[in-house]
Coordinates of C-alpha atoms in Angstrom, one line a residue:
Chain M
X1 CA -65.4 33.1 -73.9
X2 CA -68.8 35.6 -76.2
X3 CA -70.4 34.5 -72.7
X4 CA -68.2 35.7 -70.6
X5 CA -67.5 39.5 -72.9
X6 CA -71.1 39.6 -72.5
X7 CA -71.2 39.6 -68.5
X8 CA -68.7 41.6 -68.2
X9 CA -69.9 44.9 -70.1
X10 CA -73.1 44.1 -68.3
X11 CA -71.8 44.4 -65.7
X12 CA -69.8 47.9 -65.7
X13 CA -72.4 49.2 -67.7
X14 CA -74.0 48.6 -63.8
X15 CA -71.2 50.6 -62.6
X16 CA -71.3 53.0 -64.5
X17 CA -75.8 53.6 -64.4
X18 CA -74.6 53.6 -60.3
X19 CA -71.9 56.6 -61.1
X20 CA -74.8 59.3 -63.0
X21 CA -77.4 57.9 -61.2
X22 CA -79.6 61.5 -59.2
X23 CA -81.9 60.3 -56.9
X24 CA -83.7 62.4 -54.4
X25 CA -81.7 62.2 -51.9
X26 CA -79.3 63.9 -54.2
X27 CA -81.6 66.7 -55.1
X28 CA -82.3 68.0 -51.9
X29 CA -79.1 67.8 -50.5
X30 CA -77.7 70.0 -53.9
X31 CA -81.0 72.1 -52.9
X32 CA -80.6 72.8 -49.3
X33 CA -77.1 73.5 -49.9
X34 CA -77.3 76.7 -51.9
X35 CA -80.5 77.9 -50.5
X36 CA -78.1 78.4 -46.8
X37 CA -75.1 79.2 -49.0
X38 CA -78.2 82.2 -50.1
X39 CA -79.1 83.3 -47.1
X40 CA -75.2 82.9 -45.1
X41 CA -74.1 85.4 -47.8
X42 CA -77.0 87.6 -47.7
X43 CA -76.2 87.8 -44.0
X44 CA -72.6 89.8 -45.2
X45 CA -74.7 91.5 -48.3
X46 CA -76.4 93.2 -45.9
X47 CA -73.9 94.8 -43.7
X48 CA -71.7 95.6 -46.8
X49 CA -74.9 97.3 -47.7
X50 CA -75.4 99.1 -45.0
X51 CA -72.8 100.1 -44.3
X52 CA -72.3 101.7 -48.0
X53 CA -76.2 103.6 -48.2
X54 CA -75.0 105.3 -44.6
X55 CA -71.8 105.8 -46.1
X56 CA -73.0 107.6 -48.9
X57 CA -76.2 109.7 -47.9
X58 CA -74.0 110.9 -45.0
X59 CA -70.7 111.4 -46.8
X60 CA -72.2 114.5 -48.9
X61 CA -71.9 116.3 -45.0
X62 CA -68.2 114.5 -44.7
X63 CA -66.9 116.5 -48.1
X64 CA -67.7 119.6 -47.3
X65 CA -69.6 121.0 -44.2
X66 CA -67.9 118.9 -41.6
X67 CA -66.0 120.1 -39.4
X68 CA -63.8 117.6 -37.3
X69 CA -62.9 120.1 -34.5
X70 CA -66.8 120.7 -34.5
X71 CA -67.6 116.9 -34.7
X72 CA -65.5 116.3 -31.7
X73 CA -64.7 119.1 -29.9
X74 CA -68.1 121.4 -29.7
X75 CA -70.5 120.5 -27.1
X76 CA -73.2 122.6 -29.1
X77 CA -75.6 120.5 -32.0
X78 CA -78.0 123.1 -33.0
X79 CA -78.7 121.9 -36.3
X80 CA -81.9 123.3 -36.7
X81 CA -80.9 127.3 -35.3
X82 CA -81.6 130.3 -37.8
X83 CA -78.4 132.2 -37.5
X84 CA -76.3 129.6 -37.5
X85 CA -76.5 125.2 -37.9
X86 CA -73.8 123.6 -35.4
X87 CA -73.4 120.3 -35.5
X88 CA -70.7 119.5 -32.2
X89 CA -71.5 115.7 -31.5
X90 CA -69.2 116.1 -28.1
X91 CA -72.8 116.0 -26.1
X92 CA -74.7 113.3 -28.1
X93 CA -70.9 111.4 -27.6
X94 CA -70.9 112.2 -23.5
X95 CA -74.0 111.1 -23.4
X96 CA -73.9 107.7 -25.2
X97 CA -70.6 107.0 -23.2
X98 CA -71.7 107.8 -19.6
X99 CA -74.5 105.7 -20.1
X100 CA -73.4 103.2 -21.4
X101 CA -71.7 103.6 -18.8
X102 CA -73.2 103.3 -16.1
X103 CA -75.4 100.7 -17.3
X104 CA -72.4 98.3 -17.5
X105 CA -71.8 99.2 -13.9
X106 CA -74.6 98.5 -13.0
X107 CA -75.1 95.1 -15.2
X108 CA -72.2 93.3 -15.0
X109 CA -71.3 92.3 -12.2
X110 CA -75.3 91.5 -11.5
X111 CA -74.8 88.9 -14.7
X112 CA -72.2 88.1 -14.3
X113 CA -73.0 86.7 -10.4
X114 CA -76.8 85.3 -11.9
X115 CA -74.1 83.8 -14.7
X116 CA -72.3 81.8 -12.2
X117 CA -74.9 80.7 -10.0
X118 CA -76.9 79.5 -12.8
X119 CA -74.0 78.0 -14.0
X120 CA -72.1 77.4 -11.2
X121 CA -73.9 76.5 -8.7
X122 CA -78.0 75.9 -8.8
X123 CA -79.1 72.5 -9.7
X124 CA -82.3 70.7 -11.5
X125 CA -84.9 72.8 -11.6
X126 CA -84.2 76.2 -10.0
X127 CA -81.2 76.1 -12.8
X128 CA -83.1 75.3 -15.0
X129 CA -86.3 77.6 -14.8
X130 CA -83.7 80.8 -14.0
X131 CA -82.2 80.2 -17.7
X132 CA -85.8 80.4 -18.8
X133 CA -86.4 83.9 -16.9
X134 CA -83.3 84.9 -18.2
X135 CA -83.7 84.5 -21.5
X136 CA -87.8 86.1 -21.1
X137 CA -86.0 88.2 -20.1
X138 CA -83.9 89.6 -22.6
X139 CA -87.0 89.1 -25.2
X140 CA -88.5 93.0 -23.0
X141 CA -89.6 95.1 -25.9
X142 CA -87.0 97.7 -25.4
X143 CA -90.2 100.8 -25.5
X144 CA -91.3 98.4 -22.6
X145 CA -88.3 99.5 -20.3
X146 CA -88.2 103.3 -21.8
X147 CA -92.2 103.0 -20.3
X148 CA -90.3 101.6 -16.9
X149 CA -88.2 104.8 -16.8
X150 CA -90.6 107.6 -17.7
X151 CA -93.1 106.3 -15.6
X152 CA -91.2 104.9 -12.1
X153 CA -88.0 105.7 -12.3
X154 CA -89.0 109.3 -12.7
X155 CA -90.2 109.8 -9.7
X156 CA -89.1 107.5 -7.7
X157 CA -85.5 109.2 -8.4
X158 CA -87.2 112.8 -7.9
X159 CA -88.4 111.9 -4.7
X160 CA -84.8 109.9 -2.8
X161 CA -82.8 112.4 -3.8
X162 CA -84.5 115.2 -3.8
X163 CA -83.9 116.5 -7.2
X164 CA -85.8 118.3 -9.5
X165 CA -86.1 115.8 -12.5
X166 CA -86.0 112.0 -12.9
X167 CA -85.5 111.6 -16.9
X168 CA -81.3 111.9 -16.9
X169 CA -77.9 109.1 -16.0
X170 CA -78.6 107.5 -13.5
X171 CA -82.3 106.1 -15.2
X172 CA -81.5 105.4 -18.1
X173 CA -77.6 103.6 -16.5
X174 CA -80.3 101.8 -14.6
X175 CA -82.4 100.7 -17.4
X176 CA -79.7 100.1 -20.3
X177 CA -77.8 98.5 -17.6
X178 CA -80.7 96.4 -16.8
X179 CA -82.4 95.3 -20.4
X180 CA -77.8 94.5 -21.4
X181 CA -77.8 92.4 -18.1
X182 CA -80.5 89.5 -19.7
X183 CA -78.0 89.0 -22.5
X184 CA -75.4 89.5 -21.2
X185 CA -76.0 87.1 -19.0
X186 CA -76.8 84.2 -21.1
X187 CA -73.9 84.5 -22.8
X188 CA -71.6 84.7 -19.9
X189 CA -73.6 81.7 -18.7
X190 CA -72.8 80.0 -22.2
X191 CA -69.5 80.5 -21.8
X192 CA -69.2 78.9 -18.5
X193 CA -71.3 75.6 -20.2
X194 CA -68.8 75.3 -22.4
X195 CA -65.8 74.5 -19.2
X196 CA -66.1 70.9 -19.5
X197 CA -67.1 69.0 -16.5
X198 CA -63.9 67.3 -16.0
X199 CA -62.2 70.7 -14.9
X200 CA -64.5 70.6 -12.0
X201 CA -64.4 66.9 -11.0
X202 CA -60.3 67.3 -11.0
X203 CA -61.0 70.2 -9.4
X204 CA -63.4 69.0 -6.4
X205 CA -61.7 65.6 -6.2
X206 CA -59.1 67.9 -4.9
X207 CA -61.0 69.1 -2.2
X208 CA -61.7 72.5 -4.0
X209 CA -65.3 74.2 -2.8
X210 CA -67.6 75.4 -5.0
X211 CA -66.5 79.0 -4.8
X212 CA -62.7 78.1 -5.1
X213 CA -63.8 76.0 -8.9
X214 CA -64.9 78.6 -9.8
X215 CA -62.7 81.4 -9.6
X216 CA -59.5 79.3 -10.2
X217 CA -60.5 77.0 -12.1
X218 CA -63.9 77.4 -13.8
X219 CA -63.8 81.3 -14.7
X220 CA -59.7 81.2 -15.8
X221 CA -61.1 78.8 -18.3
X222 CA -64.4 80.6 -19.3
X223 CA -62.3 84.5 -18.8
X224 CA -62.8 85.2 -23.6
X225 CA -66.3 84.3 -23.4
X226 CA -66.5 86.3 -20.2
X227 CA -65.2 89.2 -21.8
X228 CA -67.0 88.5 -25.2
X229 CA -69.7 88.3 -23.2
X230 CA -69.4 92.4 -21.7
X231 CA -68.5 93.2 -24.7
X232 CA -71.4 92.3 -26.4
X233 CA -73.3 94.0 -23.4
X234 CA -72.3 97.3 -24.2
X235 CA -72.3 97.1 -28.0
X236 CA -76.1 96.3 -26.6
X237 CA -75.8 98.8 -24.5
X238 CA -74.5 101.2 -27.3
X239 CA -77.7 101.2 -29.7
X240 CA -79.8 101.0 -28.1
X241 CA -81.7 103.9 -28.2
X242 CA -86.0 103.7 -27.7
X243 CA -85.3 103.1 -24.0
X244 CA -82.5 106.2 -23.7
X245 CA -84.9 107.9 -25.5
X246 CA -87.1 108.2 -23.0
X247 CA -85.1 107.5 -19.9
X248 CA -82.5 110.2 -20.6
X249 CA -84.7 113.4 -20.9
X250 CA -82.9 114.0 -23.8
X251 CA -81.5 116.7 -24.4
X252 CA -77.9 118.3 -25.0
X253 CA -75.6 118.9 -22.7
X254 CA -71.9 117.8 -20.9
X255 CA -73.1 116.0 -18.6
X256 CA -71.3 116.8 -14.6
X257 CA -73.3 114.2 -12.9
X258 CA -75.6 111.7 -13.2
X259 CA -78.4 113.4 -12.8
X260 CA -77.9 115.5 -15.4
X261 CA -80.5 114.8 -18.6
X262 CA -78.4 114.2 -21.2
X263 CA -79.5 112.9 -25.0
X264 CA -77.8 109.9 -27.2
X265 CA -76.4 109.2 -30.6
X266 CA -78.6 106.9 -31.8
X267 CA -82.0 109.2 -30.0
X268 CA -80.4 112.1 -31.9
X269 CA -80.8 110.1 -34.6
X270 CA -84.6 108.5 -34.7
X271 CA -85.8 111.8 -32.7
X272 CA -84.3 114.3 -35.5
X273 CA -84.6 112.2 -39.0
X274 CA -87.7 111.8 -39.4
X275 CA -88.0 115.8 -39.7
X276 CA -84.8 117.3 -41.9
X277 CA -85.3 117.5 -45.4
X278 CA -83.3 115.1 -47.6
X279 CA -80.3 116.1 -48.6
X280 CA -79.6 119.0 -45.9
X281 CA -77.5 119.6 -44.0
X282 CA -78.4 118.3 -40.7
X283 CA -79.8 115.7 -43.0
X284 CA -76.7 114.1 -43.5
X285 CA -74.8 115.1 -40.3
X286 CA -77.8 112.7 -38.8
X287 CA -75.7 110.1 -41.5
X288 CA -72.6 111.1 -40.1
X289 CA -73.7 110.3 -36.5
X290 CA -74.7 106.5 -37.8
X291 CA -71.6 106.5 -39.3
X292 CA -70.5 106.7 -36.1
X293 CA -72.0 104.1 -34.3
X294 CA -71.8 101.7 -37.0
X295 CA -68.3 101.6 -36.2
X296 CA -68.4 102.0 -33.3
X297 CA -70.6 99.7 -32.7
X298 CA -68.5 96.5 -35.3
X299 CA -65.6 97.3 -33.6
X300 CA -66.9 96.1 -30.2
X301 CA -68.3 93.1 -32.2
X302 CA -65.9 92.6 -33.4
X303 CA -63.4 92.4 -30.5
X304 CA -65.3 90.5 -29.0
X305 CA -65.3 88.1 -32.0
X306 CA -61.6 87.7 -32.2
X307 CA -62.1 87.5 -28.1
X308 CA -63.7 83.9 -27.9
X309 CA -62.1 82.7 -31.3
X310 CA -59.3 83.3 -29.1
X311 CA -60.4 80.9 -26.4
X312 CA -61.5 78.9 -29.2
X313 CA -57.6 78.0 -30.6
X314 CA -57.0 76.9 -27.6
Chain A
X1 CA -51.0 40.3 3.8
X2 CA -51.2 39.7 7.6
X3 CA -54.2 39.0 9.7
X4 CA -53.7 41.7 12.2
X5 CA -53.3 44.6 9.5
X6 CA -54.8 47.2 10.2
X7 CA -57.4 48.4 8.7
X8 CA -57.6 51.5 6.5
X9 CA -61.8 51.7 5.1
X10 CA -63.9 49.2 6.4
X11 CA -67.3 49.2 3.8
X12 CA -70.3 47.4 4.6
X13 CA -73.3 46.0 2.8
X14 CA -72.8 49.6 0.8
X15 CA -75.8 49.5 -2.0
X16 CA -75.5 52.4 -4.9
X17 CA -78.4 53.1 -7.2
X18 CA -79.1 54.4 -9.7
X19 CA -82.9 55.9 -10.4
X20 CA -84.5 52.4 -10.6
X21 CA -80.7 51.1 -11.6
X22 CA -78.4 49.5 -9.0
X23 CA -74.6 49.6 -9.9
X24 CA -74.1 48.2 -6.4
X25 CA -75.2 45.7 -4.7
X26 CA -75.0 45.3 -0.9
X27 CA -71.2 44.9 -0.7
X28 CA -68.7 44.0 2.9
X29 CA -64.9 44.8 2.7
X30 CA -61.8 45.8 4.0
X31 CA -58.9 47.6 1.9
X32 CA -55.7 47.7 4.7
X33 CA -53.3 50.5 5.0
X34 CA -50.3 50.1 3.2
X35 CA -51.1 47.8 0.9
X36 CA -52.5 48.0 -3.1
X37 CA -55.9 46.6 -3.8
X38 CA -57.5 46.4 -6.7
X39 CA -60.6 46.5 -8.3
X40 CA -61.0 44.6 -11.3
X41 CA -64.2 43.7 -13.5
X42 CA -65.9 45.1 -16.8
X43 CA -66.7 47.8 -17.9
X44 CA -70.9 48.1 -15.4
X45 CA -69.6 46.4 -12.3
X46 CA -70.0 49.6 -10.3
X47 CA -66.0 50.6 -9.9
X48 CA -66.1 54.1 -10.5
X49 CA -69.1 54.0 -8.5
X50 CA -67.3 53.2 -5.8
X51 CA -64.7 55.4 -6.4
X52 CA -67.4 58.1 -6.2
X53 CA -68.6 57.4 -3.4
X54 CA -65.8 57.0 -1.4
X55 CA -64.8 60.3 -1.5
X56 CA -68.6 61.6 -1.8
X57 CA -68.2 62.8 -5.1
X58 CA -71.9 61.4 -5.2
X59 CA -73.8 64.8 -4.4
X60 CA -72.2 66.5 -7.2
X61 CA -74.6 63.7 -9.4
X62 CA -77.4 63.8 -9.6
X63 CA -79.7 60.8 -9.2
X64 CA -76.9 58.9 -8.0
X65 CA -78.1 57.3 -4.3
X66 CA -75.9 55.9 -1.7
X67 CA -77.1 52.9 1.5
X68 CA -74.7 51.7 4.0
X69 CA -71.3 52.2 4.9
X70 CA -67.8 53.5 4.1
X71 CA -65.8 53.6 7.0
X72 CA -62.3 55.5 6.7
X73 CA -60.5 55.8 9.7
X74 CA -63.2 54.9 12.0
X75 CA -65.3 57.5 10.7
X76 CA -68.1 57.1 8.1
X77 CA -67.8 58.8 5.5
X78 CA -71.0 60.4 5.6
X79 CA -70.4 61.7 9.5
X80 CA -67.4 64.2 7.6
X81 CA -69.2 67.5 8.1
X82 CA -66.6 69.2 5.7
X83 CA -66.7 67.2 2.6
X84 CA -63.7 69.6 1.6
X85 CA -61.7 68.4 4.2
X86 CA -62.7 64.0 3.8
X87 CA -61.4 64.7 -0.5
X88 CA -58.7 66.3 1.0
X89 CA -57.3 63.6 2.5
X90 CA -58.3 61.0 -1.0
X91 CA -56.6 61.8 -3.9
X92 CA -57.4 60.6 -7.1
X93 CA -56.7 60.0 -11.0
X94 CA -58.7 59.9 -13.2
X95 CA -59.4 57.3 -16.5
X96 CA -59.1 59.9 -18.6
X97 CA -56.2 62.4 -18.5
X98 CA -57.3 66.1 -16.9
X99 CA -54.9 69.1 -17.4
X100 CA -56.2 71.8 -15.6
X101 CA -56.2 75.0 -18.4
X102 CA -53.3 75.6 -15.4
X103 CA -49.2 75.9 -15.5
X104 CA -47.7 72.7 -15.0
X105 CA -47.0 74.9 -11.7
X106 CA -50.2 75.9 -10.9
X107 CA -51.9 72.7 -11.7
X108 CA -49.8 71.0 -8.6
X109 CA -49.9 73.9 -6.3
X110 CA -53.2 74.4 -6.6
X111 CA -54.7 71.8 -4.0
X112 CA -51.8 73.0 -1.1
X113 CA -53.5 77.2 -2.1
X114 CA -56.6 76.0 -1.8
X115 CA -55.4 74.2 1.7
X116 CA -54.4 78.2 1.9
X117 CA -50.3 77.8 1.5
X118 CA -49.2 80.9 0.3
X119 CA -45.4 81.0 0.5
X120 CA -44.0 80.6 -2.6
X121 CA -40.1 78.6 -1.7
X122 CA -42.9 76.3 0.6
X123 CA -45.1 75.6 -2.9
X124 CA -41.8 75.5 -4.8
X125 CA -40.9 72.3 -2.5
X126 CA -44.2 70.8 -3.0
X127 CA -44.5 70.8 -6.5
X128 CA -41.4 69.7 -7.3
X129 CA -41.5 66.5 -4.7
X130 CA -44.4 65.5 -6.0
X131 CA -43.3 66.1 -9.8
X132 CA -40.6 63.7 -8.8
X133 CA -42.6 61.3 -7.3
X134 CA -45.2 61.7 -9.7
X135 CA -42.0 61.0 -12.3
X136 CA -42.4 63.5 -14.5
X137 CA -39.9 66.5 -13.2
X138 CA -37.3 66.1 -15.6
X139 CA -39.3 65.8 -18.2
X140 CA -41.1 69.8 -17.0
X141 CA -38.8 71.2 -14.6
X142 CA -37.8 74.2 -18.1
X143 CA -41.2 74.4 -18.2
X144 CA -43.7 75.0 -15.6
X145 CA -45.0 78.1 -16.1
X146 CA -46.3 76.5 -20.1
X147 CA -49.9 75.6 -20.0
X148 CA -50.8 71.8 -18.1
X149 CA -53.2 70.8 -21.0
X150 CA -50.6 71.2 -23.1
X151 CA -49.0 67.8 -22.4
X152 CA -48.7 64.6 -24.1
X153 CA -51.7 62.9 -22.6
X154 CA -48.9 60.1 -20.7
X155 CA -47.4 63.3 -19.1
X156 CA -50.9 64.7 -18.2
X157 CA -52.0 61.7 -16.5
X158 CA -48.9 61.8 -14.6
X159 CA -48.7 65.3 -13.9
X160 CA -53.0 64.9 -12.6
X161 CA -50.8 62.0 -10.0
X162 CA -48.7 64.6 -9.4
X163 CA -51.5 67.0 -8.0
X164 CA -53.3 64.8 -6.5
X165 CA -50.1 63.5 -4.1
X166 CA -49.5 67.5 -3.9
X167 CA -52.5 67.4 -1.0
X168 CA -50.6 64.8 1.0
X169 CA -53.3 62.1 0.7
X170 CA -54.0 59.3 2.7
X171 CA -56.1 57.2 0.0
X172 CA -55.5 57.3 -3.2
X173 CA -57.6 56.5 -5.8
X174 CA -57.2 55.4 -9.4
X175 CA -59.8 55.0 -11.6
X176 CA -58.5 52.8 -15.0
X177 CA -55.4 56.0 -15.1
X178 CA -53.8 53.5 -18.2
X179 CA -57.0 54.1 -20.2
X180 CA -55.0 56.9 -22.3
X181 CA -51.5 55.7 -21.9
X182 CA -49.2 54.4 -23.2
X183 CA -47.2 51.3 -22.1
X184 CA -44.1 52.8 -21.2
X185 CA -46.0 54.9 -19.2
X186 CA -47.9 53.1 -17.7
X187 CA -45.1 50.7 -16.5
X188 CA -43.9 54.1 -14.9
X189 CA -46.6 55.3 -13.0
X190 CA -46.8 51.8 -11.7
X191 CA -43.1 51.4 -11.2
X192 CA -44.0 55.0 -9.0
X193 CA -47.6 53.5 -7.8
X194 CA -44.6 51.2 -6.1
X195 CA -42.9 52.9 -3.7
X196 CA -46.4 54.7 -3.1
X197 CA -47.2 52.0 -1.0
X198 CA -44.9 53.2 1.5
X199 CA -46.9 56.2 2.7
X200 CA -50.2 55.8 1.5
X201 CA -52.8 53.3 1.2
X202 CA -53.7 52.6 -2.8
X203 CA -57.1 52.0 -4.8
X204 CA -56.6 50.7 -7.5
X205 CA -59.9 50.2 -10.7
X206 CA -58.7 48.8 -13.8
X207 CA -60.7 46.7 -16.3
X208 CA -56.4 45.4 -16.9
X209 CA -56.4 42.4 -15.1
X210 CA -52.8 41.0 -15.6
X211 CA -52.3 45.4 -13.9
X212 CA -54.3 43.9 -11.5
X213 CA -51.9 41.1 -10.3
X214 CA -49.2 43.3 -11.4
X215 CA -49.8 45.2 -8.3
X216 CA -52.2 44.4 -6.4
X217 CA -51.3 43.1 -2.7
X218 CA -54.8 41.9 -2.6
X219 CA -57.8 42.2 -5.4
X220 CA -61.7 42.4 -5.5
X221 CA -63.9 41.3 -8.1
X222 CA -67.0 42.8 -8.7
X223 CA -69.6 42.1 -11.3
X224 CA -73.2 43.6 -12.9
X225 CA -72.3 45.3 -9.3
X226 CA -72.1 41.8 -7.4
X227 CA -69.0 41.3 -5.1
X228 CA -67.6 38.3 -6.3
X229 CA -64.9 37.3 -4.0
X230 CA -62.0 39.2 -2.3
X231 CA -58.5 37.5 -2.0
X232 CA -55.3 37.9 -1.7
X233 CA -54.1 38.4 -5.6
X234 CA -52.1 35.5 -6.7
X235 CA -54.4 33.9 -4.3
X236 CA -57.0 35.5 -7.0
X237 CA -55.0 34.5 -10.2
X238 CA -53.8 30.6 -8.9
X239 CA -55.7 29.1 -5.9
X240 CA -57.9 26.2 -7.7
X241 CA -60.8 27.6 -4.1
X242 CA -62.8 30.1 -6.2
X243 CA -65.2 31.3 -7.9
X244 CA -65.8 29.9 -11.6
X245 CA -67.1 33.3 -11.9
X246 CA -63.7 34.7 -11.6
X247 CA -61.7 31.9 -12.8
X248 CA -63.7 32.9 -16.2
X249 CA -62.8 36.5 -16.5
X250 CA -58.9 36.3 -15.1
X251 CA -58.2 33.9 -17.2
X252 CA -59.9 35.9 -20.4
X253 CA -63.0 33.8 -21.2
X254 CA -65.0 36.8 -20.9
X255 CA -64.7 40.7 -19.9

């Protein structure tokens, strides 16, 4: 009997030891979990922080000098006028919208076509080479694109269309479209890749041609991802600053044709913020433009995200 | 089968390789018109590779090389310049049911649409006929517009069969169709196949030995890329003169 009791005791204490045992793997796991938690949370904190910051800077203008009708209804952006400063953002909104719109007309067919070629038609080495090239294109800095707009597109447009100035909606729309295309291509290609190969095989077994498979099966299945790709491209175009600043002509104008110079919301902030007195109406008005940009890009990205989530639920 | 049965598919010296690996080595046999031709054998014996070579799905599988001849209705399949018209004559049912992310109706109407049928009445007719043939009509007739991929596994597999029939194939290839299907549905599909024998030639690849015995008129036994033997099914299962490996396999000693 005594022997048995001893045996039981040592046995249970062995179990107890195991319960409390914390080895290196356990500590590493806890540490990594903590680290990635901080990293994950910080993204959210930064976004909220940015929003709080630009709202705080812009709120003074919104509550005092802000005139809703003037801001959204007047094209007169004259923040430095001696007699009476006006803050009509309509021309800037129209500038951004027209450039982004043209950019989408340029980039959507290009990038969806490129994505379909890479994802559905190209094989082996061609496919891999194209994917790398597209990703390389996406990494070209926007100032380089702006430079191309200034030095190559500008004289080209003047010569081709016989217009006095080549820095206009056409120029910046094309530049911005070319800039947004690689990103849209990459995302759209991911969406196509997410369509299971079994769908393609099943359709091919029915005697469908490559294009029929793409059109009847793959595109409908990848629809949400493709819409998201376009939306993210729009968001990219909307928020782009440097290339638009350099290629659009940067003059406050209600555009009537693609050959008009315009000024974009983003470019206005970039060009003027350094020269305003902190806390002045002008300074705060620029932050109000920032709020507008933030809200629009946020809505676009959120929509894109919801659209993509829609596909996952199904 | 009678000796003078018409040959539907003639396979001659067929070798299939994936790079260095040989999936099927120098096999020759005939598939007769209006028979269910069973192919049995353990995994990796080259059964699926044969089906892929038959409707030339190999052209999308990188590294798959086919040598030898597969003659369908007197024409070598490699001579079909319009690959798609070849595939339209051959219906395929894959191991795992693939309900395309389209409605039940569009799943079945896809092949006729691809072939250029536009008339709604014509499509309606094809859809109903094929779903009936696949013993699925009664279950889905009230929800033809819901997504095909939302049907249960067994229903999706019958949907796949309806889709394979929608192109009016004269050759139907089934690749281990019962892998993801419950036994009751399997029986229903087997009944469908027995009826279909009247109109189409069926190649049934299966790793259920008893399924081949129930359905197939003649059966081939593949083992690691080799055609061990091909014979009348009953002969294969009960005959006295046969390869020891076949005997071991059908009696469940390996595989």
